[in-house]
Short mmCIF file of C-alpha atoms in Angstrom, two decimals:
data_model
loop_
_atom_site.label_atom_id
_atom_site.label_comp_id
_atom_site.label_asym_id
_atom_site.label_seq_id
_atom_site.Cartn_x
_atom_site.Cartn_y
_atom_site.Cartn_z
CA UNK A 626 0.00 0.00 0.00
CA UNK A 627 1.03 3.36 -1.41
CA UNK A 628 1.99 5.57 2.51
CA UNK A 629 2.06 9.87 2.42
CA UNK A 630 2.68 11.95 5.21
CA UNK A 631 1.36 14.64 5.67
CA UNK A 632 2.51 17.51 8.23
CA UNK A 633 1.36 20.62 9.83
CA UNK A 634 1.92 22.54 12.80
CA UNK A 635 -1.04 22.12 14.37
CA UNK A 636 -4.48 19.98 14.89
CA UNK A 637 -6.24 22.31 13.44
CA UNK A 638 -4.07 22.44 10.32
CA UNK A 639 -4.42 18.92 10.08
CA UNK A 640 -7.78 18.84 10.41
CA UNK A 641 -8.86 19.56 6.36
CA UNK A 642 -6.67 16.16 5.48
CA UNK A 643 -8.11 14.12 8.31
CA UNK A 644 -11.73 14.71 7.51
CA UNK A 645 -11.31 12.72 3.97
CA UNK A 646 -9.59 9.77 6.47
CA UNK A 647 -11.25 6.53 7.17
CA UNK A 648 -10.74 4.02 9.92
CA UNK A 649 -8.37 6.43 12.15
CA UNK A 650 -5.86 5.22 14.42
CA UNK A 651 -4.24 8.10 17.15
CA UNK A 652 -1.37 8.07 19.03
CA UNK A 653 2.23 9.54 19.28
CA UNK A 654 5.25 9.20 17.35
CA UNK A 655 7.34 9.87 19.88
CA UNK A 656 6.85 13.42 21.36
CA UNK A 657 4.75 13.92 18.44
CA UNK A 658 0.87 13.41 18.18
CA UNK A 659 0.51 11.26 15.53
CA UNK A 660 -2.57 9.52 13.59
CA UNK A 661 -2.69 7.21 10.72
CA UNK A 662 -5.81 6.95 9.06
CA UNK A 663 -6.83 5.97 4.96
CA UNK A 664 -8.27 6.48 1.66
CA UNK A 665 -9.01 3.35 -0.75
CA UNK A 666 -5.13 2.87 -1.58
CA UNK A 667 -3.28 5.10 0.60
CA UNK A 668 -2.33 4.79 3.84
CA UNK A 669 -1.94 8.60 5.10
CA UNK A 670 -0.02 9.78 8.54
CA UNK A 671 -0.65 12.66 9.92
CA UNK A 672 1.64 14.42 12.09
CA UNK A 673 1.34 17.80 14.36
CA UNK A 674 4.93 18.59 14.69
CA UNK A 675 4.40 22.37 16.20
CA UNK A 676 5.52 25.86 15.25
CA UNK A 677 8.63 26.73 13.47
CA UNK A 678 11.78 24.97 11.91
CA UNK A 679 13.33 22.54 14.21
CA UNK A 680 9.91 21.22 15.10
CA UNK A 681 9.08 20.51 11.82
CA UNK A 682 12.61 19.16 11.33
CA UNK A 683 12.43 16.75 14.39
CA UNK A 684 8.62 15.67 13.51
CA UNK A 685 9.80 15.08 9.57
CA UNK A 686 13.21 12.97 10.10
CA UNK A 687 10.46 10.76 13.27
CA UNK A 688 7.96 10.16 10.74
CA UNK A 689 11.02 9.56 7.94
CA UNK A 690 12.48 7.35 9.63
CA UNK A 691 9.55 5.16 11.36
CA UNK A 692 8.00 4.49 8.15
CA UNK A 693 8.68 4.03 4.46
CA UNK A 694 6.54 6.78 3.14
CA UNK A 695 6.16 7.51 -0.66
CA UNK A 696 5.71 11.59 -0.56
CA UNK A 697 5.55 14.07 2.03
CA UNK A 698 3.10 16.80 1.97
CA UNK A 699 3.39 20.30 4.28
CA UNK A 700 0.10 21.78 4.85
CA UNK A 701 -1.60 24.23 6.86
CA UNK A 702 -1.86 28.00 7.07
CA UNK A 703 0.84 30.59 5.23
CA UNK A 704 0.91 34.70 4.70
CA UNK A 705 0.37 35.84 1.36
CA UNK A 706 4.10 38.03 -0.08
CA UNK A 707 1.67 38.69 -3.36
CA UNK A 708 -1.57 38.71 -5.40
CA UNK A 709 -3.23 35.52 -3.72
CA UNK A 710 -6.21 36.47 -2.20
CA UNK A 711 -7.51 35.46 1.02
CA UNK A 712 -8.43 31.75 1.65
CA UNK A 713 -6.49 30.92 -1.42
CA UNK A 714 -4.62 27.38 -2.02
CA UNK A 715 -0.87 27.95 -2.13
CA UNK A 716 1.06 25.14 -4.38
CA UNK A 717 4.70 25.99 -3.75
CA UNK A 718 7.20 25.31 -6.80
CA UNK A 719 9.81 25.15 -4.09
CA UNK A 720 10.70 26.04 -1.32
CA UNK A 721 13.06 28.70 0.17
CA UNK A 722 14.72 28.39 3.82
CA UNK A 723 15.53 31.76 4.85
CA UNK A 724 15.48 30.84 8.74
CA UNK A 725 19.09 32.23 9.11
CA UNK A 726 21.25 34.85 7.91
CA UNK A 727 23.86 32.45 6.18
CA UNK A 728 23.32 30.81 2.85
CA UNK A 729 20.28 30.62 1.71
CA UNK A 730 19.17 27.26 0.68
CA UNK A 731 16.00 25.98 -1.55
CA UNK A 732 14.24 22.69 -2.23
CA UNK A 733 11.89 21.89 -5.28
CA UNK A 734 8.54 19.88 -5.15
CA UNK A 735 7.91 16.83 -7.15
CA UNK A 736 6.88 17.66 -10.40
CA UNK A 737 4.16 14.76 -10.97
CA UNK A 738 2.81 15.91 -7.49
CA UNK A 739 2.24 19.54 -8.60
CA UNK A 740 0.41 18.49 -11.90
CA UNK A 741 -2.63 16.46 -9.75
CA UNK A 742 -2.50 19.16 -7.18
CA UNK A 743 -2.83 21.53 -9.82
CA UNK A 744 -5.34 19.31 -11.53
CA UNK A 745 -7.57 19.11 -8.25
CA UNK A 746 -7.78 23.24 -7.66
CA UNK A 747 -9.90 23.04 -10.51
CA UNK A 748 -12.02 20.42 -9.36
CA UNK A 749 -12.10 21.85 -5.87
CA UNK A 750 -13.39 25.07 -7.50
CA UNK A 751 -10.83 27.21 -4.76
CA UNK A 752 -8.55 30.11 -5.95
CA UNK A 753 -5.17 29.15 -5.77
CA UNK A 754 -1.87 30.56 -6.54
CA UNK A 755 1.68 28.32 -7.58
CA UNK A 756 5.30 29.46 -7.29
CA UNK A 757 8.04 29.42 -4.45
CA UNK A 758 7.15 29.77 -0.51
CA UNK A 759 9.82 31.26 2.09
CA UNK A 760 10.33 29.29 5.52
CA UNK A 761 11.18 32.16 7.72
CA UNK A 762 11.87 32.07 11.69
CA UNK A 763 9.07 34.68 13.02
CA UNK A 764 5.96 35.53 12.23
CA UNK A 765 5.97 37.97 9.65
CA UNK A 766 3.18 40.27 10.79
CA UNK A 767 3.87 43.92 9.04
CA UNK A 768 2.61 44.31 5.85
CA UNK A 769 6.10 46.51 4.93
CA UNK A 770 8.21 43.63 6.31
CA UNK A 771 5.86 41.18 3.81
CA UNK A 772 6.54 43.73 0.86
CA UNK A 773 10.12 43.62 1.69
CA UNK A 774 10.35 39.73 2.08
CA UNK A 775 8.33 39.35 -1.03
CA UNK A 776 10.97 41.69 -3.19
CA UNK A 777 14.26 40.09 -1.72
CA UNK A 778 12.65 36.13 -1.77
CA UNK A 779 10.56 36.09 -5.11
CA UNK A 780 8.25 33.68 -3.13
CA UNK A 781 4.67 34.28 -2.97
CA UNK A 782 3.96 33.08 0.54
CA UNK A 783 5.50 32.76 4.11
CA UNK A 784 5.23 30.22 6.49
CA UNK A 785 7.73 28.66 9.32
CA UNK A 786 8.13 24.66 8.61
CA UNK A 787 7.76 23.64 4.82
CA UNK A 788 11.43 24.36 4.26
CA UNK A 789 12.44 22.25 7.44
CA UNK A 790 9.91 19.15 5.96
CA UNK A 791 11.15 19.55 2.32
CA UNK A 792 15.03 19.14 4.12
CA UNK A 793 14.05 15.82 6.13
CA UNK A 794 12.43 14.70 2.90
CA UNK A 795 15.44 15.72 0.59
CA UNK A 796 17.60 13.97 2.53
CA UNK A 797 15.82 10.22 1.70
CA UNK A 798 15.27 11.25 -1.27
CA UNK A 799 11.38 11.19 -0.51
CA UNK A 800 8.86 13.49 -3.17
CA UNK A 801 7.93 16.39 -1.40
CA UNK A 802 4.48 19.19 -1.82
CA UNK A 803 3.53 22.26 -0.21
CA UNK A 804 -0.45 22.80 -0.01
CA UNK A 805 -0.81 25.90 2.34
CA UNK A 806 -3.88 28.26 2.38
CA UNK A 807 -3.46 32.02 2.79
CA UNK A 808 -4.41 32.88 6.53
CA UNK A 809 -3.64 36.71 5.61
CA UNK A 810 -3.12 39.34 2.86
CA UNK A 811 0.27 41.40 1.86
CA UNK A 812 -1.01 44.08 2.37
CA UNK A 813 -2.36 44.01 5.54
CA UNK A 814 -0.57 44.26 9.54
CA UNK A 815 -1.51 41.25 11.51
CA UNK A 816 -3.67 41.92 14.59
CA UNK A 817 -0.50 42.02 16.76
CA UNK A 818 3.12 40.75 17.00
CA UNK A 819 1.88 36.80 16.94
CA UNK A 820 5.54 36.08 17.93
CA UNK A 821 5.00 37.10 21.55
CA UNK A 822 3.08 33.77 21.95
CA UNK A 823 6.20 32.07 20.90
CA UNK A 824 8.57 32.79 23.59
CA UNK A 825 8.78 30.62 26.60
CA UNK A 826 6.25 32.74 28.35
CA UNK A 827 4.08 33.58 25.44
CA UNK A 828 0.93 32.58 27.08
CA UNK A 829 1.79 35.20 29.66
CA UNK A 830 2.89 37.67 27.70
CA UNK A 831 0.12 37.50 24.86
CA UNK A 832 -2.94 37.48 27.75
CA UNK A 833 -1.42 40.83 29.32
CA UNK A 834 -1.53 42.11 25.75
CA UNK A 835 -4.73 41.49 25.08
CA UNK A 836 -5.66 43.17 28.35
CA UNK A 837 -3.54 46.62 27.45
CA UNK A 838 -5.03 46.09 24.20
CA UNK A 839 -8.80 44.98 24.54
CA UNK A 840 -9.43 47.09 21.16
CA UNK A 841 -7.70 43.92 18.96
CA UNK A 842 -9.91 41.53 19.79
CA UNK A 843 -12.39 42.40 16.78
CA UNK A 844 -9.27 42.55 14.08
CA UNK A 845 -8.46 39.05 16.33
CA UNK A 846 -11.98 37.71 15.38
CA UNK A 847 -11.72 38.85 12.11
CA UNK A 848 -8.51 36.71 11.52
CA UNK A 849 -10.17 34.17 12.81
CA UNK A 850 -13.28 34.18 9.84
CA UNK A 851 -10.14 34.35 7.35
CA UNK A 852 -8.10 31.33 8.61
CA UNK A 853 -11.19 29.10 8.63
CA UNK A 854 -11.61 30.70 5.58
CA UNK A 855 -8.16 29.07 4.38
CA UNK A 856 -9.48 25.78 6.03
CA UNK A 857 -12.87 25.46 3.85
CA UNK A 858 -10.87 25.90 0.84
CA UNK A 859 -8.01 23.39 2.31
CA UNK A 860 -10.54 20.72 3.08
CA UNK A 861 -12.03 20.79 -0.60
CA UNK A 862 -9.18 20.52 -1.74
CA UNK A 863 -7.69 17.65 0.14
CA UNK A 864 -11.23 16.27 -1.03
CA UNK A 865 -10.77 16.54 -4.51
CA UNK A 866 -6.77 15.54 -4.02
CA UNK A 867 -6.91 12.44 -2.38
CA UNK A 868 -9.29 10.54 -4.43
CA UNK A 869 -7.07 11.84 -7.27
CA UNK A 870 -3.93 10.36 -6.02
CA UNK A 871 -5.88 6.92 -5.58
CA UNK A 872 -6.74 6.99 -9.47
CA UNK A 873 -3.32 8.92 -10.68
CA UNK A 874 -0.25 8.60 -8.15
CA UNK A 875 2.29 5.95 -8.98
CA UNK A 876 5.54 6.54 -6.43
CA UNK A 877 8.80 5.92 -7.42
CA UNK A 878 10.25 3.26 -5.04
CA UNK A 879 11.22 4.49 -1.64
CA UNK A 880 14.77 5.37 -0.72
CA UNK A 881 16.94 3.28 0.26
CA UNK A 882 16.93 5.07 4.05
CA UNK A 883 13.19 5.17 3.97
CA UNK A 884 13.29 0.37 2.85
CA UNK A 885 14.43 0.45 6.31
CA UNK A 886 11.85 2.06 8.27
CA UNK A 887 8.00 -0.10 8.84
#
């Protein structure tokens, strides 16, 4: 049987994939929540690595390296650098990891994957926009900071793991896709600095914000309506995608690194 992976950051960005799952089984991989669940021919894992890089790093090489798996997808929520419009499917030609000031590295997505994703946006009937996507380490939450990430990357969209999944999955020599949804427009500020809830006492710190700063919770709610939004659109698509992939996906044998894994 024919095994993806597919990772996010969250439950809640996994929850568009799982809904087209039968039969699911939950548990952990270690530190990592972790459910495997299928379609009529795949067997699809689902793993909630958490926010940023070396989570997404640590939760791709686990799943890598438990189980020979045939393609690994990224999903979940990403900030528009361009023209896509709210709620729109992102299909990343590569990826960019521009986590650190050093070299910058970048990672392409399978071909043969692209062309059925592509192929499914139309059935899905969701907006959708294709080129590169930037990994960065923060939150990117002005809209001058997205304009100026968007001129000096050439991507299209921002998020913080796809670049650390497309690594783990380089490295076996495993087929790799980005399907994100935008969660917010370049052009517009983010409620707040989203990065405070990041630090070790982000809880903390992001609570007494929202108490000097009642008058967010509106622009909060209104984020809110956008990111499900990006999750209607997501869970079409995985909809449309998977049954596609059950008629039309035909893996090139796993990697040698990945024959030795379940």
């Amino acid at each position: 049987m024919r095994r993806l992976a597919v990772l996010a950051a969250s439950a809640r960005e996994l929850a568009p994939v799982r809904a087209t799952l039968q039969a699911i089984r939950r548990g952990r991989l270690g530190t990592f929540p972790h459910e495997i669940g299928r379609s009529d021919s795949i067997e699809i894992h689902l793993l909630n690595t958490g926010i940023g890089f070396q989570a997404a790093l640590a939760g791709s090489e686990a799943v890598l390296s438990a189980f020979a798996v045939d393609a690994v997808v990224s999903t979940g929520y990403a900030g528009a650098l361009g023209s896509a419009g709210l709620g729109d499917v992102i299909l990343g030609t590569d990826t960019l990891d521009w986590t650190t000031d050093g070299a910058r590295t970048s990672f392409p997505c399978d071909s043969s994957l692209r062309a059925i994703a592509r192929e499914t946006t139309a059935r899905a009937g969701v907006g959708w926009s294709e080129g590169p996507v930037v990994t960065v380490a923060n939150v990117v939450w002005k809209a001058d900071d997205k304009r100026g990430l968007a001129r000096a990357s050439g991507a299209i969209a921002a998020d913080m793991e796809s670049a650390a999944i497309a690594r783990a999955a380089h490295v076996v020599g495993v087929p790799f896709l980005v399907v994100r949804a935008v969660s917010d427009g370049a052009d517009e500020d983010l409620p707040m600095d989203f990065n405070l809830w990041l630090s070790p006492w982000g809880r903390v710190q992001g609570a007494a914000y929202l108490l000097r700063h009642p008058s967010i919770i509106r622009s909060l709610l209104r984020m809110r309506r956008q990111v499900e939004h990006g999750s209607h659109n997501l869970a079409r698509f995985f909809a449309a995608l998977v049954p596609s992939l059950d008629r039309t996906w035909s893996p090139a044998s796993p990697s040698p690194v990945a024959m030795g894994a379940r």
